[in-house]
XYZ file of C-alpha atoms in Angstrom:
577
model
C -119.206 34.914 32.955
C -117.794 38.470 32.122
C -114.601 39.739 33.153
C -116.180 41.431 36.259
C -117.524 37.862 38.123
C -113.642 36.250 37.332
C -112.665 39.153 39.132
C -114.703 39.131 42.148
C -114.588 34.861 42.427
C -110.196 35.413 42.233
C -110.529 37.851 44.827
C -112.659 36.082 46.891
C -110.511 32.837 46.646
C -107.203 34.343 46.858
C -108.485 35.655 50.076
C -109.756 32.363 51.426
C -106.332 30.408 50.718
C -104.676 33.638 52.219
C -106.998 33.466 55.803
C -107.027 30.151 56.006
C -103.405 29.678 56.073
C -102.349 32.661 57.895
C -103.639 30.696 61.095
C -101.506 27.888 60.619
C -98.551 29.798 62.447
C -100.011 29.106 65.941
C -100.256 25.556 65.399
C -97.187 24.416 67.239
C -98.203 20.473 68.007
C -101.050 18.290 66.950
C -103.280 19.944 69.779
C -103.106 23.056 68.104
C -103.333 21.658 64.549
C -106.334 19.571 64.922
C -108.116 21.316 68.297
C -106.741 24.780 67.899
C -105.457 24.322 71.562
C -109.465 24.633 72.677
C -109.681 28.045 72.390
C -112.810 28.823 69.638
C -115.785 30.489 70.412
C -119.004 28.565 70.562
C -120.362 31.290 68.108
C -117.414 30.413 65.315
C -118.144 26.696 66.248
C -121.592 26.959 65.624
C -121.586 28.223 62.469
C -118.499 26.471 61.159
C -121.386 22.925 62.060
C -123.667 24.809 59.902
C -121.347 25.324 57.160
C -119.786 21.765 57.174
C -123.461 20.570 56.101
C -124.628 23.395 54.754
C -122.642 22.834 51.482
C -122.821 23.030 47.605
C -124.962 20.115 47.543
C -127.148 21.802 49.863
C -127.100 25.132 47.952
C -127.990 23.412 44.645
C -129.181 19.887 45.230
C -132.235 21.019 47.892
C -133.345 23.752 45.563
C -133.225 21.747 42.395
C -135.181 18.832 44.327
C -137.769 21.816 45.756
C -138.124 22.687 41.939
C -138.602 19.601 40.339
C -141.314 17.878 43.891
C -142.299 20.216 47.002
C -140.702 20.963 50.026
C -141.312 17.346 51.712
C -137.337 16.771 52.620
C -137.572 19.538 54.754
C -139.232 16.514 57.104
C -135.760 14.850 57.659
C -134.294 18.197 59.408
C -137.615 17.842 62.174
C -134.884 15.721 64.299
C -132.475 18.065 64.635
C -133.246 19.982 67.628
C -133.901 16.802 69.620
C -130.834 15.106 68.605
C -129.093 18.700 69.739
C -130.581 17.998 73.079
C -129.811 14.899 73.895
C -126.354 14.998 72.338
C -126.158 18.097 74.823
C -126.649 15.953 77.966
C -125.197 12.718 76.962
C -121.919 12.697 74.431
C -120.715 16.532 74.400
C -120.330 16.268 78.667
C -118.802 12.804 78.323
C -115.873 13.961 75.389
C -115.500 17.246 77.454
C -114.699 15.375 80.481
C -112.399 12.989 78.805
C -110.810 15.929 76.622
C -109.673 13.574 73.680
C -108.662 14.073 70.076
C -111.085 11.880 68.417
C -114.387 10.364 69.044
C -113.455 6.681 68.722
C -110.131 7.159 71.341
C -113.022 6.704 73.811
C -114.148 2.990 72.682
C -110.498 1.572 73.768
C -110.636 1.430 77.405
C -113.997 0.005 77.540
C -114.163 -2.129 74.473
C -110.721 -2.641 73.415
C -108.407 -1.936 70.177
C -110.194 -3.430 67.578
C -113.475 -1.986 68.408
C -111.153 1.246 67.935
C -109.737 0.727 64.574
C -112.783 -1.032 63.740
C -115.125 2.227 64.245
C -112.790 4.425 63.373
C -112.070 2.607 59.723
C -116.241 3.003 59.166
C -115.568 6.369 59.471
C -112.603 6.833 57.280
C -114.511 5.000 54.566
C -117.666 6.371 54.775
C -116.284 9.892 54.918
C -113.448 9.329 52.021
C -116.249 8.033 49.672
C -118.694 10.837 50.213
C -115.443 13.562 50.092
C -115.004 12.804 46.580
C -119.016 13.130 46.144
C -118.807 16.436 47.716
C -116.375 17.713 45.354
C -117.568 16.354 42.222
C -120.888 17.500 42.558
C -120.494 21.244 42.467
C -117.991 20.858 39.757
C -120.189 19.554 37.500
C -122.837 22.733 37.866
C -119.399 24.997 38.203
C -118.143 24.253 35.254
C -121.007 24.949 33.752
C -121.333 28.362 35.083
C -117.785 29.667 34.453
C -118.018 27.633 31.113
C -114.398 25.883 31.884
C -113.683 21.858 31.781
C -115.227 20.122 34.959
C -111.182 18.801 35.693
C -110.417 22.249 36.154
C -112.987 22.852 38.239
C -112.587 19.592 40.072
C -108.796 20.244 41.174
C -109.690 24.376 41.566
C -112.011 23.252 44.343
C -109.375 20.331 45.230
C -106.345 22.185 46.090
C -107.822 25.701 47.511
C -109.383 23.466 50.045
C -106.320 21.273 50.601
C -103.868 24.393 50.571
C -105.336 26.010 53.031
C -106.174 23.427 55.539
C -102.919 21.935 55.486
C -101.139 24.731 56.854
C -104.266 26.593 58.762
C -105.547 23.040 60.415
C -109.239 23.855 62.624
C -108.202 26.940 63.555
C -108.129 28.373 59.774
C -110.957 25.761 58.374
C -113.537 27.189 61.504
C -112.477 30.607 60.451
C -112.740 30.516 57.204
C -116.235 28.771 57.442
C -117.923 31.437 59.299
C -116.734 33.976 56.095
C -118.249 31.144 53.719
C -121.404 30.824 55.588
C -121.547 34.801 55.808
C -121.021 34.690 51.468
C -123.060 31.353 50.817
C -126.360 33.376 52.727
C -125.686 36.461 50.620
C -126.368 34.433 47.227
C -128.955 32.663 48.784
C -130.859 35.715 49.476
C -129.861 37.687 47.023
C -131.739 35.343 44.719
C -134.634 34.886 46.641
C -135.124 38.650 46.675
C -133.907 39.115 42.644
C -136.887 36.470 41.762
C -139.407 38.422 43.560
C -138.182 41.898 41.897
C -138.360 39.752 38.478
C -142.114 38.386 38.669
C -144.333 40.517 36.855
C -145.708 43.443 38.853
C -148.650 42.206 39.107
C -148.046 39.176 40.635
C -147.163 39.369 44.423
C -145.459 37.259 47.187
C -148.507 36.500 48.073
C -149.887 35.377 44.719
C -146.541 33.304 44.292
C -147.190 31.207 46.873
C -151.516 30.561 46.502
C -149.752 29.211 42.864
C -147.220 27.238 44.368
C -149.903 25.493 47.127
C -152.110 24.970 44.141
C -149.734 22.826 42.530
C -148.901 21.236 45.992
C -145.279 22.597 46.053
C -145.574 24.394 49.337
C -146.660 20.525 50.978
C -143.770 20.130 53.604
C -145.595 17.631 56.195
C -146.720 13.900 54.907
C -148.596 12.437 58.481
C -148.723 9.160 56.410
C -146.335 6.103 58.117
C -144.864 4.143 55.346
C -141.263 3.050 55.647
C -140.905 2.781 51.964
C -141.610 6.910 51.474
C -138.647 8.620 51.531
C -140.411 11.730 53.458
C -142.474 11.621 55.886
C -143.316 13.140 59.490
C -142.183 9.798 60.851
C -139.213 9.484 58.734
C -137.876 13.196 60.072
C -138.720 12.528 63.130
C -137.642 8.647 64.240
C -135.402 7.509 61.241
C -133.364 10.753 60.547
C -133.175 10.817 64.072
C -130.414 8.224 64.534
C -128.783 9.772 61.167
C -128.928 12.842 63.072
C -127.198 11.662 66.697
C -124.723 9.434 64.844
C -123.970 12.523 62.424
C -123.551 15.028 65.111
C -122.447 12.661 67.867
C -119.996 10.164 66.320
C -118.956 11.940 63.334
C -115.184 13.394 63.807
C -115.954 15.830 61.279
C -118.591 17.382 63.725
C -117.321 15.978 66.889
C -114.101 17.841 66.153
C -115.590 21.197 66.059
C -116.990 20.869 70.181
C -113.918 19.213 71.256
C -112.007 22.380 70.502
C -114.359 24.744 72.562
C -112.923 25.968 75.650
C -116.053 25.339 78.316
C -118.626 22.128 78.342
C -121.361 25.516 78.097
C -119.513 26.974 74.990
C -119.687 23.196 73.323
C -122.916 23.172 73.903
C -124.221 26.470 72.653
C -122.585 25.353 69.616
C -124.679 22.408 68.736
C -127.745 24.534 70.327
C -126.957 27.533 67.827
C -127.760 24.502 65.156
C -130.728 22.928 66.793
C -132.334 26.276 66.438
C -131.205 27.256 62.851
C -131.334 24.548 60.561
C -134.404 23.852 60.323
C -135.248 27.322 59.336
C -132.634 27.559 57.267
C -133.671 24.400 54.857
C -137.111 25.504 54.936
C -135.498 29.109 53.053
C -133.487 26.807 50.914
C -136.450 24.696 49.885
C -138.382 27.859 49.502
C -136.086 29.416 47.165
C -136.340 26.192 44.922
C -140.045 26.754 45.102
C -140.106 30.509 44.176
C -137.715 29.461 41.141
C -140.294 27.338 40.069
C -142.956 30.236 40.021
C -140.807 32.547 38.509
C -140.354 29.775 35.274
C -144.250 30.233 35.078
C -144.045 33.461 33.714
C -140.150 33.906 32.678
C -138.555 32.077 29.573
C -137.918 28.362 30.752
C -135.857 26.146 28.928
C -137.258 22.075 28.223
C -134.697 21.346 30.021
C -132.058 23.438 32.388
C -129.311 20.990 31.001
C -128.679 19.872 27.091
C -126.986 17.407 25.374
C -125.179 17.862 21.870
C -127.259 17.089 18.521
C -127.365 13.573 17.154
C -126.160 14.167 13.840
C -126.782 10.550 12.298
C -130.050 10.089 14.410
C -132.499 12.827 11.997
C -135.703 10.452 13.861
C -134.375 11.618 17.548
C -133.701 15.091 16.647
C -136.846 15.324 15.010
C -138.657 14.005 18.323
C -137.004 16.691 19.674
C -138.113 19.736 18.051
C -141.393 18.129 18.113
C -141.232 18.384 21.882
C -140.075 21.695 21.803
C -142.761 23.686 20.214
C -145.150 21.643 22.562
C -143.658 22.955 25.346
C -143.520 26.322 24.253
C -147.514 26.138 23.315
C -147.827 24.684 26.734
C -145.601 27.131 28.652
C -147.796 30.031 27.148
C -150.913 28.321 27.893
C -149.879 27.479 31.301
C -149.104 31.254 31.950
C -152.475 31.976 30.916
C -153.920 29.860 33.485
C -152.302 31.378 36.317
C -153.169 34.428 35.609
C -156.724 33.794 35.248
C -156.815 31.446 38.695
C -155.209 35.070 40.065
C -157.604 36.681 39.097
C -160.496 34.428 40.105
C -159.740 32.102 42.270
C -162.220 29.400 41.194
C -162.121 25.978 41.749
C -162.362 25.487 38.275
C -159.477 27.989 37.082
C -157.229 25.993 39.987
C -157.765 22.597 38.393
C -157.088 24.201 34.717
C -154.102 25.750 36.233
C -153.067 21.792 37.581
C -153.903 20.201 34.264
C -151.583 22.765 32.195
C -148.904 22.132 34.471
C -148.973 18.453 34.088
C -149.541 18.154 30.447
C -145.991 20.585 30.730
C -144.019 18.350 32.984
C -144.878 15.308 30.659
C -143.278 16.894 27.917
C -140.236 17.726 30.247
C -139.829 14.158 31.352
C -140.112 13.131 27.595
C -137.327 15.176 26.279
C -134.981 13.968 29.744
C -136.053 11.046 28.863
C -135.130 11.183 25.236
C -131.638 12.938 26.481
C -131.165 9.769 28.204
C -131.226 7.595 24.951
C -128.985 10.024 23.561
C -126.408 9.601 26.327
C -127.012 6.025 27.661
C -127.141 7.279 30.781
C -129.406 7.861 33.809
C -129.976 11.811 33.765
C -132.059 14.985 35.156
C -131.542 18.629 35.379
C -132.151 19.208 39.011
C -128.878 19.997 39.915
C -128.935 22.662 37.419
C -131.866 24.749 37.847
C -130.580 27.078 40.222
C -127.259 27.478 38.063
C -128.896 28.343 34.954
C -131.389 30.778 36.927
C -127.831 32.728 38.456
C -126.217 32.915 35.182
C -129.051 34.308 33.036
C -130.808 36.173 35.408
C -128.674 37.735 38.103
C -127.046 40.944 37.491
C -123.008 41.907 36.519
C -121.048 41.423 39.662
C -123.580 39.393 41.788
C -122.843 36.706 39.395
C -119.269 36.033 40.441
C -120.392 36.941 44.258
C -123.021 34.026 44.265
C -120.711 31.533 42.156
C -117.792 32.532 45.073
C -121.136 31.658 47.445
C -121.372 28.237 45.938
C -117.786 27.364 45.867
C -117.712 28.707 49.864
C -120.325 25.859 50.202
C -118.442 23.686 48.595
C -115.034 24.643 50.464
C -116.973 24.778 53.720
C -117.220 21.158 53.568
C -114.752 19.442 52.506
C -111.406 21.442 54.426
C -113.912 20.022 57.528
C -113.786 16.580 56.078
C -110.167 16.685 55.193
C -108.925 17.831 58.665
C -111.481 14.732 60.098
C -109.812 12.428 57.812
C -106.411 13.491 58.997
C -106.711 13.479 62.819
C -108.320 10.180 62.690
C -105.484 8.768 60.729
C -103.124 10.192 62.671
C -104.104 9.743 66.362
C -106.842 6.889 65.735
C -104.029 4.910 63.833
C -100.329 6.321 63.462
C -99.948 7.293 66.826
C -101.739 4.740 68.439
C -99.769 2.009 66.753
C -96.857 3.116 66.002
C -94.284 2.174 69.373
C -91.786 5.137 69.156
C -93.092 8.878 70.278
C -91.362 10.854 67.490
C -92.269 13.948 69.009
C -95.035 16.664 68.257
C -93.023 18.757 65.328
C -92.763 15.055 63.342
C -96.571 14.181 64.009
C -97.133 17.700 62.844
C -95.517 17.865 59.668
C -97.031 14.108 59.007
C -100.605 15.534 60.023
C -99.865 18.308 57.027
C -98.933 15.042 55.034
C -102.013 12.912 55.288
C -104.049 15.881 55.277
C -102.371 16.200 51.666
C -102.626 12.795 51.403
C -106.502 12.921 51.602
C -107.143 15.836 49.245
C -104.714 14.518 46.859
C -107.169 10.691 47.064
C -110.545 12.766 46.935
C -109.778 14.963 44.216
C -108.816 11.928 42.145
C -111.818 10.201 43.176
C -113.691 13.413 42.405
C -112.397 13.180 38.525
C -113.753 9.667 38.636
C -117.214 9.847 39.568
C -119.999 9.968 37.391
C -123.228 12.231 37.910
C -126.161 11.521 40.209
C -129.966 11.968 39.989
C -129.501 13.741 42.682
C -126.808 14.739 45.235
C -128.155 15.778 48.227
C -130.246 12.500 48.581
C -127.184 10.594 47.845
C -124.618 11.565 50.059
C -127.619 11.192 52.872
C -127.897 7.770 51.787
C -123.904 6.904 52.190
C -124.407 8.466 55.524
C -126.973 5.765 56.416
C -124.545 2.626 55.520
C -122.308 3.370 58.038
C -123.783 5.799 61.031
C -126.445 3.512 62.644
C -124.311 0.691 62.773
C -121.385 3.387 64.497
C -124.313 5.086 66.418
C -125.349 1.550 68.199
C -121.465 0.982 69.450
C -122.050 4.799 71.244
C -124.988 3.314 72.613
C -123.499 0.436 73.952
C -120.622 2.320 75.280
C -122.769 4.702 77.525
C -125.716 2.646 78.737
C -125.039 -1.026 78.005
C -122.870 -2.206 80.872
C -123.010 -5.156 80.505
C -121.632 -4.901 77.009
C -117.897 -5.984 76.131
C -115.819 -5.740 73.648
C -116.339 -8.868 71.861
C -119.746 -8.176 71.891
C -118.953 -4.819 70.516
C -117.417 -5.589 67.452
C -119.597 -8.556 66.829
C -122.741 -6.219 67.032
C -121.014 -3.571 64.458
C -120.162 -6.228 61.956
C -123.378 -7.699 62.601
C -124.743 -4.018 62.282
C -123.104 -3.096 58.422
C -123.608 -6.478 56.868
C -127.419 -6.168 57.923
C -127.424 -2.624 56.294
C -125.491 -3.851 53.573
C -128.306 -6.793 52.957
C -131.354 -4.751 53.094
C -129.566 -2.132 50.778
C -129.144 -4.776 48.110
C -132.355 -6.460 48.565
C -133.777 -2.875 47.810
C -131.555 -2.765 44.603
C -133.282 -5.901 43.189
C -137.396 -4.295 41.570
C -138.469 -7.376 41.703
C -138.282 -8.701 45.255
C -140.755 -8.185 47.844
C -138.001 -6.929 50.677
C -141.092 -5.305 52.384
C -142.733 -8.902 53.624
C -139.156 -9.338 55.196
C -140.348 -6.672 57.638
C -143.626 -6.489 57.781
C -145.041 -9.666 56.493
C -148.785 -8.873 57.144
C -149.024 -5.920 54.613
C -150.052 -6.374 50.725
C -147.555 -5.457 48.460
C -149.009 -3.757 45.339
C -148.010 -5.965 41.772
C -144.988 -5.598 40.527
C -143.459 -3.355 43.120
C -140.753 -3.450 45.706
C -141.552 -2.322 49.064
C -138.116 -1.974 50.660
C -137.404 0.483 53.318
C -136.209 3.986 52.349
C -132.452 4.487 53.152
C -133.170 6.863 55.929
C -134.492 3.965 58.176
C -130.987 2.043 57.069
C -130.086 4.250 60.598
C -132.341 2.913 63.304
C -131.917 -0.813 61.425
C -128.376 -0.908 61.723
C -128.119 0.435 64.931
C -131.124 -1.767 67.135
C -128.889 -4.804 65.380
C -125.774 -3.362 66.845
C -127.312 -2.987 70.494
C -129.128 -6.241 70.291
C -126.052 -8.602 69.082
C -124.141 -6.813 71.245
C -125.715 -7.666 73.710
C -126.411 -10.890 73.254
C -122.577 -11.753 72.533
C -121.269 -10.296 75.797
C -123.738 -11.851 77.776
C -122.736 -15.636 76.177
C -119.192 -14.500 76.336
C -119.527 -13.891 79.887
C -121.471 -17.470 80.585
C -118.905 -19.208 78.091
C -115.496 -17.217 80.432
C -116.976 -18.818 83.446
């Protein structure tokens, strides 16, 4: 990057760390530290939620995965306004009313300890894994763009977000996600608006998007119920939404953000400002990825938007290489020539030439990835760095380093929320609770700033760790899914089960994760037919597994939950007596 981005990203992170912690004096006891006394607006709450999931993986991941298959995941946001509603009349009233510090301090008096630690445990897990996740991935793509080591990058992204919400707490990490929401939408649309000023002059927004629907980019809505699709109507709308309720509704890194509003009506505006948002927002985001792909049609495209280094001793790969890169060029020009002509008559036949020159392209790209991938040993793609590569050769001086600082807001935006989870829930979920002395609120306040270092410290390590993934947005979904139906069905329990006890409680959640955990590996075997397991009356094509798509993991584990638990508190009842 030249001198002029460095300049604009320092700025813009110097002045992060510096808001963030400059609201850290207020915080006088844990209340203020992890609530911010209940005092935020619903507006800042709002868009702090939106941040939180709108991160880096979001800002790269979705538009790489737009690029590279069509706008289909856009299905699994469909839930979202429904799971805002009911959320709206069922959990936000009932936390309000109790006005606790954590969402799992509410399973004690009904259920008992264990059920407690037990919940609360899922969530530490589940959200310490997919912490390191949501560092590591923007590194990666980072480090590419301000050509530095990724373990730079890595702890950069580490220890801004640590610094800062270990002295600010939620009062400096909501804050300081409504600037990096207010920066992250800036790049986004400054790129959506550079690509159209880019495209040839003769090609309009219009003409961009009859190309993109005839290469089936622009499909968003799949009608078609099959539980092994990833995306589909029914997917969005049933599976994603229990991800969605337990997400929003038992997830201390989102439950946190409503518990510090001062009204029931200002929590709930909050998750309403979401409901109506975020579905239009992902629909831009997946729409970017998609205009990306148009402008490639007609700009210089690399093979690939990621390379490995030459095989010096392997002249036979290499050689398959170059091979594969004057086909694509031949095929890149050739395409180009059939979108012009389908613009210019829009013929059946020009469409389908159009088609077939695309596909005869992406072959050649999946056979150089594919040839990468005996280079490396290793499972690889470029989707998470399309977008990247289109910021740092297209986009101006200047914008460069504002879009970069948009992506590491993203990034930031996410994981101070997950940190400052991560703490109260250690803290009041398990130090306080168990520990028989009160030390007083200036100890547990310096220890909250402890394990709060304690955390980033554990996730930036695990962040160094991890390897890459085909794609990131899909898999921290999918570590989402292993945990929140099973923590969603104990919610359910709580408020309409009465019956339900707490040895049925933690029966059903144990019952809940290992049945997760079993489908999930029966999925990771090809050659087993997991699909006759659940719906025995279906063929299953040769040779292929039918399992259920991870999405559905949600509603699985959390009708087990509700249905053991059940059961088990009514026995335990009949075996008291």
């Amino acid at each position: 990057m030249h001198w002029i981005d460095w300049l604009v990203l320092i700025i813009f992170l110097g002045y992060t760390i510096w808001d963030g912690t400059r609201h850290g004096k207020k915080s006088e006891n844990i209340e203020g530290f992890f609530l911010a006394n209940r005092s935020m607006p619903w507006w800042a709450m709002g868009l702090s939620v939106m941040a939180t999931q709108a991160s880096a993986i979001t800002f790269i991941g979705t538009t790489g995965q737009a690029y590279v298959e069509d706008m289909r995941f856009v299905q699994i946001y469909l839930a979202v306004p429904f799971a805002m509603i009911i959320l709206c009349t069922t959990l936000v009233p009932f936390f309000n009313k109790l006005q606790n510090f954590s969402a799992y301090e509410v399973l004690e008096e009904r259920f008992g300890l264990a059920t407690r630690l037990f919940t609360s445990l899922l969530f530490l897990l589940s959200r310490g894994l997919g912490l390191g996740i949501i560092i590591a991935a923007p590194s990666y793509v980072l480090a590419l763009l301000l050509g530095i080591p990724l373990s730079t990058t890595i702890l950069i992204i580490g220890i801004t977000a640590t610094l800062y919400t270990m002295v600010g707490g939620i009062s400096g990490v909501i804050r300081t996600d409504v600037k990096q929401m207010a920066v992250m939408l800036f790049g986004l649309g400054f790129c959506f608006f550079w690509i159209q000023t880019e495209l040839p002059d003769n090609i309009s927004f219009s003409d961009s998007l009859y190309l993109a629907g005839t290469l089936g980019k622009l499909d968003a809505l799949d009608l078609s119920f099959d539980i092994t699709e990833k995306y589909n109507i029914w997917t969005g709308v049933i599976a994603a939404l229990f991800l969605m309720l337990s997400y929003f509704g038992t997830d201390q890194s989102q439950v946190q953000r409503y518990l510090t509003a001062k009204s029931l009506k200002d929590a709930r505006k909050s998750l309403l400002l979401t409901a109506y948002a975020k579905i239009p927002m992902q629909f831009f985001i997946l729409l970017l990825g998609v205009m990306l792909y148009v402008f490639y049609i007609f700009g210089a495209a690399p093979i690939t938007f990621r390379s490995v280094e030459p095989v010096a001793d392997r002249p036979q790969v290499e050689q398959q290489g170059k091979q594969l890169q004057r086909n694509y060029e031949a095929l890149h020009k050739k395409r180009q020539q059939t979108a012009q002509d389908l613009l210019q008559r829009k013929t059946p036949k020009n469409a389908d030439q159009f088609r077939q020159a695309d596909k005869k392209l992406q072959q050649v790209r999946e056979a150089e990835l594919e040839r990468q991938e005996k280079i490396t040993q290793s499972s690889l793609n470029d989707t998470n760095y399309i977008l990247p590569y289109f910021i740092l050769n297209e986009i101006p001086i200047g914008i460069i380093g504002l879009i970069v600082a948009g992506i590491f807001a993203a990034a930031l935006s996410s994981i101070d929320s997950e940190l400052n989870a991560l703490a109260t829930i250690s803290i009041v979920d398990w130090l306080k609770r168990l520990d028989p002395h009160d030390r007083g609120e200036t100890w547990y306040l310096k220890f909250s700033r402890f394990t709060t270092v304690f955390w980033g410290i554990l996730a930036t390590l695990a962040a160094l760790a991890l390897g890459e993934t085909r794609s990131i947005i899909e898999l921290v979904n999918k570590i989402g899914s292993y945990f929140y139906g099973s923590i969603l069905g104990v919610f359910v329990l709580l408020l309409w089960v009465k019956r339900a006890n707490g040895v049925g409680a933690l029966s059903g959640l144990i019952s809940g994760m290992a049945t997760v955990f079993l489908f999930d590996r029966i999925y990771q075997q090809p050659n087993t037919d997991a699909w006759s397991l659940v719906m025995p009356w279906t063929e299953v094509p040769e040779g292929h597994s039918k399992a259920i798509e991870y999405l559905w993991l949600n509603p699985l584990g959390t009708t087990v939950v509700v249905l053991v638990g059940i059961s088990i508190s009514v026995f335990w009842k009949r075996f008291k007596k």
